[in-house]
Structures are given as C-alpha cells and as structure tokens.
C-alpha cells in the first residue's frame, strides 16, 4: 500500500469508529456510509474537513449534516431494499446517496435549484441511478410519486407537515426534526398505523429551518 492508501484507510477507520461510538449499529447503514465518499459532496474550503463528524457549510447558505446524524437518521428510518423513499432537503445530496444504496428508489427535493443541479452531477458521477432530484417545495411532498414507504426530512418544521403525513403508506416511517429554528429541536420518528400515527422522540438535533416556497435566488 502507498502512503496515500494508508492515510485513506486510517481516515475511513476513524470515520466509522466515530459513527459506532455515536450509536450507529446497523451494519447495512455502516457499509453504505463507508461506500459513499462524503468528500464528493463538500466543495471548496471545507473539503478537507469532509471526514470529520461535523456539519459543514455548502452553497446557498445551507449545511451538509453531521455524518453521525445522517447515519442515525438513516438507521431510524429502517429502510429496506424494496422501499420507495422521499427526502425533503437534498442539500449536498449526501443523505440521498446513502439512502440510494439501501432503498429501491429515492426521490429528493430541495427549494434551491442550484443545490439540486450540483447534487445531480455528483449522483451521475457516482452512477447512483435510482435517485431522482427535483426543485420543489418539499413541505407539500411529491404528490405525483406518493405514497412513500419512508420519508426523511432534513430541515426543521414546527410540526410534521400534513401533506407528508398524508403521503406516508400505512406501515410507513417518517423521520424528521421538529421545533422552532435556532432552538433545540427534536428528532422524531412517526409510524403510520391502520388507525393513525405513532410518534417517538429520538434525540435533540439542530437543523436549518424548513422554509416554504421555491428559493428566490434560483
Ligand atoms: N440532506 C442534506 C442536508 C440538508 S440541509 C445533505 O445531505 O447534505 C437542508 C436543506 O433543506 C437545504 O438545502 C434547504 O434548501 C432545504 N429546504 C428547506 N426548506 C425546504 C422546503 N420547503 N422544500 C425543499 N427543501 C427545503
């Protein structure tokens, strides 16, 4: 092995160790996290910090989530290989890429056209052909493709948006942060049952807010 390979292997081990130490136990999730190189989703100045367990700035004033949070949300979503998944908040595309290795099909939407365009480029480079990315206001879900087996929201709303609850299949799971922006939010998991919705609270998190409407800087 060359020195460079050594450094890469060491970095990968530390990255996976950080995930395990934060409670990520699901082997399929760990394997997906190992296979998708986060460095492809962070550009410019911050690229060299891509393997740290920290959120980082991306274009349009948004952030790529912390890897351990991505892993814990993915684990909580209990994705299976038959699932059709909706992600609200494409951002860098990193979370969608992880999901694409676990699910049958991933739809991801963002209100910033530029983020969608850049994420699509990376999906293409990595040959992740089961992801479809759209520019749209994800608080309305994606009615044309509904219902979904799994929904993940990576921006915080005060409450779970009604259209997203409505687009979840019976037996389906949604994972999302809720709470006022700039205060502590809670990551919650919603399961749709025959008769309603069951909620459980997973942990405190901090996400950028879910904002209504397509961004004006598009
Ligand atoms: N999942 C991303 C991180 C997302 S940051 C990743 O892996 O990198 C949250 C994203 O949600 C931002 O890109 C923001 O533009 C987007 N967002 C906020 N409100 C939205 C809305 N109503 N519809 C769609 N996207 C929204």
Coordinates of N, CA and C and ligand atoms in Angstrom, one line a residue:
X1 N 0.8 -1.2 0.0 CA 0.0 0.0 0.0 C 0.9 1.3 0.0
X2 N 0.4 2.2 -0.7 CA 1.2 3.5 -0.7 C 0.8 4.3 0.5
X3 N 1.6 5.3 0.8 CA 1.3 6.2 1.9 C -0.1 6.8 1.9
X4 N -0.5 7.1 0.6 CA -1.8 7.7 0.4 C -2.9 6.7 0.8
X5 N -2.7 5.5 0.3 CA -3.7 4.4 0.7 C -3.8 4.2 2.2
X6 N -2.7 4.3 2.8 CA -2.6 4.1 4.3 C -3.5 5.2 4.9
X7 N -3.2 6.4 4.5 CA -3.9 7.6 5.1 C -5.4 7.5 4.8
X8 N -5.8 7.0 3.7 CA -7.2 6.9 3.3 C -7.9 5.8 4.2
X9 N -7.2 4.7 4.4 CA -7.7 3.6 5.2 C -7.8 4.0 6.7
X10 N -6.9 4.7 7.1 CA -6.9 5.2 8.5 C -8.1 6.2 8.7
X11 N -8.2 7.1 7.8 CA -9.3 8.1 7.8 C -10.7 7.4 7.8
X12 N -10.8 6.4 7.0 CA -12.0 5.6 6.9 C -12.4 4.9 8.2
X13 N -11.3 4.3 8.8 CA -11.5 3.6 10.1 C -12.0 4.6 11.2
X14 N -11.3 5.8 11.2 CA -11.7 6.8 12.2 C -13.2 7.2 12.0
X15 N -13.5 7.4 10.7 CA -14.8 7.9 10.4 C -15.9 6.8 10.9
X16 N -15.6 5.6 10.6 CA -16.6 4.5 11.0 C -16.6 4.4 12.6
X17 N -15.4 4.5 13.2 CA -15.4 4.5 14.6 C -16.2 5.6 15.3
X18 N -16.1 6.8 14.7 CA -16.9 7.9 15.2 C -18.4 7.6 15.1
X19 N -18.8 6.9 14.0 CA -20.3 6.6 13.9 C -20.7 5.5 14.9
X20 N -19.9 4.5 15.1 CA -20.2 3.5 16.1 C -20.3 4.0 17.5
X21 N -19.4 4.9 17.8 CA -19.3 5.5 19.1 C -20.5 6.4 19.4
X22 N -21.2 6.8 18.3 CA -22.4 7.6 18.5 C -23.7 6.8 18.5
X23 N -23.5 5.5 18.4 CA -24.7 4.6 18.5 C -25.2 4.0 17.1
X24 N -24.4 4.1 16.1 CA -24.8 3.5 14.8 C -24.4 2.1 14.8
X25 N -25.3 1.2 14.8 CA -25.0 -0.3 15.0 C -25.4 -1.0 13.7
X26 N -26.3 -0.5 12.9 CA -26.9 -1.2 11.8 C -25.8 -1.4 10.7
X27 N -25.4 -2.6 10.4 CA -24.3 -2.9 9.6 C -24.5 -2.4 8.1
X28 N -25.8 -2.5 7.6 CA -26.1 -2.0 6.3 C -25.8 -0.5 6.2
X29 N -26.2 0.2 7.3 CA -26.0 1.6 7.3 C -24.5 2.0 7.3
X30 N -23.8 1.2 8.1 CA -22.3 1.5 8.2 C -21.6 1.2 6.9
X31 N -22.1 0.1 6.2 CA -21.5 -0.2 4.9 C -21.8 0.9 3.9
X32 N -23.0 1.4 3.9 CA -23.4 2.5 3.0 C -22.5 3.7 3.3
X33 N -22.3 4.0 4.6 CA -21.6 5.2 5.0 C -20.1 5.0 4.6
X34 N -19.6 3.8 4.6 CA -18.3 3.5 4.2 C -18.1 3.7 2.7
X35 N -19.1 3.3 1.9 CA -19.0 3.3 0.5 C -19.2 4.6 -0.2
X36 N -20.0 5.5 0.4 CA -20.2 6.9 -0.2 C -19.2 7.8 0.4
X37 N -18.3 8.4 -0.4 CA -17.3 9.3 0.0 C -17.9 10.7 0.2
X38 N -17.9 11.1 1.5 CA -18.5 12.4 1.8 C -17.7 13.6 1.2
X39 N -16.4 13.3 0.9 CA -15.6 14.3 0.2 C -16.2 14.8 -1.1
X40 N -17.0 13.9 -1.8 CA -17.5 14.3 -3.1 C -18.7 15.4 -2.9
X41 N -19.2 15.5 -1.7 CA -20.3 16.4 -1.5 C -20.0 17.7 -0.9
X42 N -18.7 17.9 -0.5 CA -18.3 19.2 0.1 C -17.3 19.8 -0.8
X43 N -17.6 21.1 -1.2 CA -16.7 21.7 -2.1 C -15.9 22.8 -1.5
X44 N -14.8 23.2 -2.2 CA -14.0 24.4 -1.8 C -13.3 24.2 -0.4
X45 N -13.3 25.3 0.3 CA -12.5 25.5 1.5 C -12.7 24.3 2.5
X46 N -13.9 23.8 2.6 CA -14.2 22.9 3.7 C -14.0 21.4 3.3
X47 N -13.6 21.2 2.0 CA -13.5 19.8 1.5 C -12.6 19.0 2.4
X48 N -11.5 19.6 2.9 CA -10.5 18.8 3.7 C -11.1 18.3 5.0
X49 N -12.2 18.9 5.4 CA -12.8 18.5 6.7 C -14.0 17.5 6.6
X50 N -14.1 17.0 5.3 CA -15.2 16.2 5.0 C -15.3 14.9 5.9
X51 N -14.2 14.5 6.4 CA -14.3 13.2 7.2 C -14.4 13.4 8.7
X52 N -14.6 14.7 9.1 CA -14.8 14.9 10.5 C -16.3 14.8 10.8
X53 N -16.6 14.4 12.0 CA -18.0 14.3 12.3 C -18.6 15.6 12.7
X54 N -18.7 16.5 11.7 CA -19.2 17.8 11.9 C -20.0 18.3 10.7
X55 N -21.1 19.1 11.0 CA -21.8 19.7 9.8 C -20.9 20.7 9.1
X56 N -21.0 20.9 7.9 CA -20.2 21.9 7.1 C -21.1 22.7 6.2
X57 N -20.6 24.0 5.9 CA -21.4 24.8 5.0 C -21.3 24.3 3.6
X58 N -22.5 24.4 2.9 CA -22.5 24.2 1.4 C -23.1 25.4 0.8
X59 N -23.3 25.4 -0.5 CA -23.8 26.6 -1.2 C -25.2 27.0 -0.7
X60 N -25.6 28.2 -1.1 CA -26.9 28.7 -0.8 C -27.2 28.9 0.7
X61 N -26.1 29.0 1.5 CA -26.3 29.2 3.0 C -26.8 28.0 3.7
X62 N -26.7 26.8 3.1 CA -27.2 25.6 3.8 C -26.0 24.8 4.4
X63 N -26.4 23.7 5.0 CA -25.3 22.8 5.5 C -25.5 21.4 5.2
X64 N -24.4 20.7 5.0 CA -24.4 19.2 4.9 C -24.4 18.7 6.4
X65 N -25.3 17.8 6.7 CA -25.4 17.4 8.1 C -24.2 16.6 8.6
X66 N -24.1 16.5 9.9 CA -23.0 15.8 10.5 C -23.2 14.3 10.2
X67 N -22.1 13.6 9.8 CA -22.2 12.2 9.4 C -22.9 11.3 10.4
X68 N -22.7 11.5 11.7 CA -23.3 10.6 12.7 C -24.8 10.9 12.7
X69 N -25.2 12.1 12.4 CA -26.7 12.4 12.4 C -27.3 11.8 11.1
X70 N -26.6 11.9 10.0 CA -27.1 11.2 8.8 C -27.2 9.7 9.1
X71 N -26.3 9.1 9.7 CA -26.3 7.7 10.0 C -27.4 7.3 10.9
X72 N -27.6 8.1 12.0 CA -28.6 7.8 13.0 C -30.0 8.0 12.4
X73 N -30.2 9.0 11.5 CA -31.5 9.2 10.9 C -31.8 8.0 9.9
X74 N -30.7 7.6 9.2 CA -30.9 6.5 8.2 C -31.3 5.2 9.0
X75 N -30.6 5.0 10.1 CA -30.8 3.8 10.9 C -32.3 3.8 11.4
X76 N -32.7 5.0 11.9 CA -34.1 5.1 12.5 C -35.1 4.9 11.4
X77 N -34.8 5.2 10.1 CA -35.7 5.0 9.0 C -36.0 3.6 8.7
X78 N -35.2 2.7 9.1 CA -35.3 1.2 8.9 C -35.7 0.9 7.4
X79 N -34.8 1.4 6.5 CA -35.0 1.3 5.1 C -34.8 -0.2 4.6
X80 N -35.6 -0.7 3.7 CA -35.4 -2.0 3.1 C -35.2 -1.8 1.6
X81 N -34.7 -2.9 1.0 CA -34.4 -2.8 -0.4 C -35.6 -2.7 -1.3
X82 N -36.8 -2.8 -0.8 CA -38.0 -2.7 -1.6 C -38.6 -1.2 -1.5
X83 N -38.0 -0.4 -0.7 CA -38.7 0.8 -0.3 C -38.5 2.0 -1.4
X84 N -39.6 2.7 -1.5 CA -39.5 4.0 -2.2 C -39.5 5.1 -1.2
X85 N -38.4 5.9 -1.2 CA -38.1 6.9 -0.2 C -38.2 8.3 -0.7
X86 N -38.8 9.2 0.1 CA -38.8 10.6 -0.3 C -37.9 11.3 0.8
X87 N -36.9 12.1 0.3 CA -36.1 13.0 1.1 C -36.5 14.5 0.8
X88 N -36.9 15.2 1.9 CA -37.1 16.6 1.7 C -35.8 17.4 2.2
X89 N -35.2 18.1 1.3 CA -33.9 18.8 1.7 C -32.7 18.1 1.1
X90 N -32.6 18.2 -0.2 CA -31.4 17.5 -0.9 C -30.1 18.0 -0.4
X91 N -30.0 19.3 -0.2 CA -28.7 20.0 0.2 C -27.6 19.5 -0.7
X92 N -26.6 18.9 -0.1 CA -25.4 18.5 -0.9 C -25.7 17.2 -1.7
X93 N -26.8 16.4 -1.3 CA -27.0 15.2 -1.9 C -26.5 14.0 -1.1
X94 N -25.7 14.2 -0.1 CA -25.1 13.2 0.7 C -26.0 12.2 1.3
X95 N -27.0 12.7 2.0 CA -28.0 11.8 2.6 C -28.8 10.9 1.6
X96 N -29.1 11.6 0.4 CA -29.8 10.8 -0.6 C -28.9 9.7 -1.2
X97 N -27.6 10.0 -1.3 CA -26.7 9.0 -1.8 C -26.6 7.8 -0.9
X98 N -26.6 8.0 0.4 CA -26.5 6.9 1.4 C -27.8 6.1 1.2
X99 N -29.0 6.8 1.2 CA -30.3 6.1 1.0 C -30.3 5.3 -0.2
X100 N -29.7 5.8 -1.3 CA -29.8 5.1 -2.6 C -29.2 3.7 -2.6
X101 N -28.3 3.5 -1.6 CA -27.6 2.1 -1.5 C -28.5 1.2 -0.7
X102 N -29.5 1.7 0.0 CA -30.3 0.9 0.8 C -31.7 0.7 0.3
X103 N -32.2 1.6 -0.5 CA -33.6 1.6 -1.0 C -33.7 1.2 -2.4
X104 N -34.9 1.0 -2.9 CA -35.2 0.7 -4.3 C -35.1 2.0 -5.1
X105 N -35.7 3.1 -4.5 CA -35.8 4.3 -5.3 C -35.8 5.5 -4.3
X106 N -35.1 6.5 -4.7 CA -35.1 7.7 -3.8 C -35.5 8.9 -4.6
X107 N -36.5 9.6 -4.1 CA -36.8 10.9 -4.6 C -36.4 12.0 -3.6
X108 N -35.7 13.0 -4.1 CA -35.2 14.0 -3.2 C -35.5 15.4 -3.8
X109 N -36.0 16.3 -2.9 CA -36.3 17.6 -3.4 C -35.7 18.7 -2.5
X110 N -35.4 19.8 -3.2 CA -34.8 21.0 -2.5 C -35.4 22.3 -3.1
X111 N -35.6 23.3 -2.3 CA -36.1 24.6 -2.8 C -35.1 25.4 -3.5
X112 N -33.8 25.0 -3.4 CA -32.7 25.7 -4.2 C -32.3 24.9 -5.4
X113 N -32.6 25.5 -6.6 CA -32.3 24.9 -7.9 C -30.8 24.5 -8.0
X114 N -30.0 25.4 -7.5 CA -28.5 25.2 -7.7 C -28.1 24.0 -6.9
X115 N -28.6 23.8 -5.7 CA -28.2 22.6 -4.9 C -28.7 21.3 -5.6
X116 N -29.9 21.3 -6.2 CA -30.4 20.2 -7.0 C -29.5 19.9 -8.2
X117 N -29.1 20.9 -8.9 CA -28.3 20.7 -10.1 C -26.9 20.1 -9.7
X118 N -26.3 20.7 -8.6 CA -25.0 20.2 -8.2 C -25.1 18.8 -7.7
X119 N -26.1 18.5 -6.9 CA -26.3 17.1 -6.4 C -26.4 16.1 -7.5
X120 N -27.3 16.5 -8.5 CA -27.5 15.6 -9.7 C -26.1 15.2 -10.3
X121 N -25.3 16.3 -10.4 CA -24.0 16.0 -11.1 C -23.2 14.9 -10.3
X122 N -23.2 15.0 -9.0 CA -22.5 14.0 -8.2 C -23.1 12.6 -8.3
X123 N -24.5 12.6 -8.3 CA -25.2 11.3 -8.4 C -24.7 10.6 -9.7
X124 N -24.6 11.5 -10.8 CA -24.3 10.9 -12.1 C -22.8 10.4 -12.0
X125 N -21.9 11.2 -11.5 CA -20.5 10.8 -11.4 C -20.4 9.4 -10.6
X126 N -21.2 9.3 -9.6 CA -21.1 8.1 -8.7 C -22.0 6.9 -9.3
X127 N -22.7 7.2 -10.4 CA -23.5 6.2 -11.0 C -24.7 5.8 -10.1
X128 N -25.2 6.7 -9.3 CA -26.4 6.4 -8.4 C -27.7 6.6 -9.2
X129 N -28.0 5.6 -10.0 CA -29.1 5.8 -11.0 C -30.5 5.8 -10.4
X130 N -30.6 5.3 -9.2 CA -32.0 5.2 -8.6 C -32.4 6.5 -7.8
X131 N -31.7 7.6 -8.0 CA -32.1 8.8 -7.3 C -32.7 9.8 -8.3
X132 N -33.8 10.4 -8.0 CA -34.4 11.5 -8.9 C -34.5 12.7 -8.0
X133 N -33.9 13.8 -8.5 CA -33.9 15.0 -7.7 C -34.7 16.1 -8.4
X134 N -35.5 16.8 -7.6 CA -36.3 17.9 -8.2 C -36.2 19.2 -7.4
X135 N -36.4 20.3 -8.1 CA -36.5 21.6 -7.3 C -38.0 21.7 -7.0
X136 N -38.4 21.7 -5.7 CA -39.7 22.0 -5.3 C -39.8 22.2 -3.8
X137 N -41.0 22.7 -3.4 CA -41.2 22.9 -2.0 C -41.7 21.6 -1.4
X138 N -40.7 21.0 -0.6 CA -41.0 19.7 -0.1 C -42.0 19.7 1.0
X139 N -42.4 20.8 1.5 CA -43.5 20.7 2.6 C -44.8 20.2 2.0
X140 N -44.9 20.2 0.7 CA -46.1 19.6 0.0 C -45.8 18.2 -0.4
X141 N -44.6 17.7 -0.1 CA -44.3 16.3 -0.5 C -44.1 16.2 -2.0
X142 N -44.4 15.1 -2.6 CA -44.3 14.9 -4.0 C -45.5 14.0 -4.4
X143 N -46.7 14.7 -4.6 CA -47.9 14.0 -4.8 C -47.9 13.0 -6.0
X144 N -47.2 13.4 -7.0 CA -47.1 12.5 -8.2 C -46.5 11.1 -7.9
X145 N -45.6 11.1 -7.0 CA -44.9 9.8 -6.7 C -45.4 9.2 -5.4
X146 N -46.4 9.8 -4.7 CA -46.9 9.3 -3.4 C -47.7 8.0 -3.7
X147 N -47.9 7.1 -2.7 CA -47.4 7.2 -1.3 C -46.0 6.6 -1.2
X148 N -45.3 7.0 -0.1 CA -43.9 6.5 0.1 C -43.9 5.5 1.3
X149 N -42.9 4.6 1.2 CA -42.6 3.7 2.3 C -41.9 4.4 3.4
X150 N -41.1 5.3 3.0 CA -40.2 6.1 4.0 C -40.1 7.5 3.6
X151 N -40.2 8.4 4.6 CA -40.0 9.9 4.3 C -39.0 10.4 5.3
X152 N -38.0 11.1 4.8 CA -37.0 11.7 5.7 C -36.9 13.2 5.4
X153 N -37.0 14.0 6.4 CA -37.0 15.5 6.3 C -35.7 16.0 6.9
X154 N -34.9 16.7 6.2 CA -33.6 17.1 6.8 C -33.5 18.7 7.0
X155 N -34.7 19.3 7.2 CA -34.8 20.7 7.7 C -36.0 20.7 8.7
X156 N -35.9 21.6 9.6 CA -36.8 21.5 10.8 C -38.1 22.3 10.6
X157 N -39.2 21.7 10.8 CA -40.5 22.3 10.7 C -41.0 22.4 12.2
X158 N -42.0 23.3 12.4 CA -42.5 23.3 13.8 C -43.3 22.0 14.1
X159 N -44.0 21.5 13.1 CA -44.7 20.2 13.3 C -44.6 19.4 12.0
X160 N -44.8 18.1 12.0 CA -44.8 17.4 10.8 C -45.8 17.9 9.8
X161 N -45.3 18.3 8.6 CA -46.2 18.8 7.6 C -47.3 17.8 7.2
X162 N -48.6 18.3 7.2 CA -49.7 17.5 6.9 C -49.6 16.7 5.6
X163 N -49.2 17.3 4.5 CA -49.1 16.6 3.2 C -48.1 15.4 3.3
X164 N -47.0 15.6 4.1 CA -46.1 14.5 4.2 C -46.7 13.3 5.0
X165 N -47.4 13.6 6.0 CA -48.1 12.6 6.8 C -49.1 11.8 5.8
X166 N -49.8 12.6 5.0 CA -50.8 12.0 4.1 C -50.1 11.2 3.0
X167 N -48.8 11.4 2.7 CA -48.2 10.7 1.6 C -47.4 9.5 2.1
X168 N -47.5 9.2 3.4 CA -46.8 8.0 4.0 C -47.8 6.8 3.9
X169 N -47.2 5.7 3.5 CA -48.0 4.5 3.4 C -48.4 4.0 4.8
X170 N -49.4 3.2 4.9 CA -49.7 2.5 6.2 C -48.5 1.5 6.4
X171 N -48.0 1.6 7.6 CA -46.8 0.8 7.9 C -45.5 1.6 7.6
X172 N -45.7 2.7 7.0 CA -44.5 3.5 6.7 C -43.9 4.3 7.8
X173 N -42.7 4.8 7.6 CA -42.0 5.5 8.7 C -41.5 6.8 8.1
X174 N -41.6 7.9 9.0 CA -41.0 9.2 8.6 C -40.1 9.6 9.8
X175 N -38.9 10.1 9.4 CA -38.0 10.7 10.4 C -37.8 12.1 10.1
X176 N -37.9 13.0 11.1 CA -37.8 14.4 10.9 C -37.5 15.2 12.2
X177 N -36.7 16.3 12.0 CA -36.5 17.2 13.2 C -37.7 18.2 13.3
X178 N -38.2 18.4 14.5 CA -39.3 19.3 14.7 C -38.9 20.3 15.8
X179 N -39.5 21.5 15.7 CA -39.2 22.5 16.7 C -38.9 23.9 16.0
X180 N -38.9 24.9 16.8 CA -38.5 26.2 16.3 C -37.1 26.2 15.9
X181 N -36.8 27.0 14.8 CA -35.4 27.1 14.4 C -34.6 27.8 15.4
X182 N -33.3 27.6 15.5 CA -32.4 28.3 16.4 C -32.6 28.0 17.9
X183 N -33.5 27.0 18.1 CA -33.5 26.5 19.5 C -33.3 25.0 19.3
X184 N -33.3 24.3 20.4 CA -33.1 22.8 20.3 C -34.3 22.2 19.6
X185 N -34.1 21.4 18.6 CA -35.2 20.7 18.0 C -35.1 19.2 18.4
X186 N -36.2 18.5 18.2 CA -36.2 17.1 18.5 C -36.3 16.3 17.2
X187 N -35.5 15.2 17.1 CA -35.6 14.3 16.0 C -36.7 13.3 16.4
X188 N -37.7 13.2 15.6 CA -38.8 12.3 15.9 C -39.0 11.3 14.8
X189 N -39.6 10.2 15.2 CA -40.0 9.1 14.2 C -41.5 8.9 14.3
X190 N -42.1 9.0 13.1 CA -43.5 8.8 13.0 C -43.8 7.5 12.3
X191 N -44.6 6.6 12.9 CA -45.0 5.4 12.1 C -46.5 5.5 11.8
X192 N -46.9 5.3 10.6 CA -48.3 5.3 10.2 C -48.9 3.9 10.5
X193 N -49.9 3.8 11.3 CA -50.6 2.6 11.5 C -52.0 2.6 10.8
X194 N -52.7 1.5 10.9 CA -54.0 1.4 10.3 C -54.9 2.5 10.7
X195 N -54.7 2.9 12.0 CA -55.7 3.8 12.6 C -55.2 5.3 12.8
X196 N -53.9 5.5 12.6 CA -53.4 6.8 12.9 C -51.8 6.9 12.8
X197 N -51.2 7.6 13.7 CA -49.8 7.8 13.7 C -49.2 7.6 15.1
X198 N -48.1 6.9 15.2 CA -47.4 6.7 16.5 C -46.1 7.6 16.4
X199 N -45.9 8.3 17.5 CA -44.7 9.2 17.5 C -43.7 8.7 18.5
X200 N -42.4 8.7 18.2 CA -41.4 8.6 19.3 C -40.3 9.6 19.1
X201 N -39.8 10.1 20.2 CA -38.8 11.1 20.2 C -37.4 10.5 20.3
X202 N -36.5 10.8 19.4 CA -35.2 10.1 19.4 C -34.1 10.8 20.1
X203 N -33.9 12.1 19.7 CA -32.8 12.8 20.4 C -32.8 14.3 20.0
X204 N -32.1 15.2 20.7 CA -32.1 16.6 20.3 C -31.2 16.8 19.1
X205 N -31.5 17.6 18.2 CA -30.7 17.9 17.0 C -30.8 19.4 16.7
X206 N -30.1 19.8 15.7 CA -30.2 21.2 15.2 C -30.0 21.2 13.7
X207 N -31.1 21.6 13.0 CA -31.2 21.7 11.6 C -31.5 23.1 11.1
X208 N -31.2 23.4 9.8 CA -31.7 24.6 9.2 C -33.2 24.5 9.1
X209 N -33.9 25.6 9.1 CA -35.4 25.6 9.0 C -36.0 25.1 7.7
X210 N -37.1 24.4 7.7 CA -37.9 24.2 6.5 C -38.6 25.5 6.2
X211 N -38.3 25.9 4.9 CA -38.9 27.2 4.5 C -39.8 27.0 3.4
X212 N -41.0 27.7 3.4 CA -42.0 27.5 2.4 C -41.6 28.2 1.1
X213 N -42.0 27.6 0.0 CA -41.8 28.2 -1.3 C -40.4 27.9 -1.9
X214 N -40.3 28.0 -3.3 CA -39.1 27.8 -4.0 C -38.2 29.0 -3.7
X215 N -36.9 28.9 -3.6 CA -36.0 30.0 -3.3 C -36.0 31.0 -4.4
X216 N -35.8 32.3 -4.0 CA -35.8 33.4 -5.0 C -34.5 33.5 -5.7
X217 N -33.5 32.9 -5.1 CA -32.1 33.1 -5.8 C -31.9 32.0 -6.9
X218 N -33.0 31.3 -7.2 CA -32.9 30.2 -8.2 C -32.6 30.8 -9.6
Ligands
LIG1 N1 -29.8 16.4 3.5 C1 -28.8 17.4 3.1 C2 -28.7 18.5 4.1 C3 -29.9 19.3 4.0 S1 -29.8 21.0 4.7 C4 -27.4 16.7 2.9 O1 -27.3 15.5 3.0 O2 -26.5 17.5 2.6 C5 -31.5 21.3 4.5 C6 -31.9 21.6 3.1 O3 -33.3 21.7 3.1 C7 -31.4 22.8 2.5 O4 -30.7 22.5 1.3 C8 -32.6 23.7 2.2 O5 -32.6 24.4 1.0 C9 -33.7 22.6 2.1 N2 -35.1 23.1 2.4 C10 -35.5 23.9 3.3 N3 -36.9 24.1 3.2 C11 -37.3 23.3 2.1 C12 -38.5 23.1 1.5 N4 -39.7 23.7 1.9 N5 -38.5 22.2 0.4 C13 -37.4 21.6 0.0 N6 -36.2 21.8 0.6 C14 -36.1 22.7 1.6

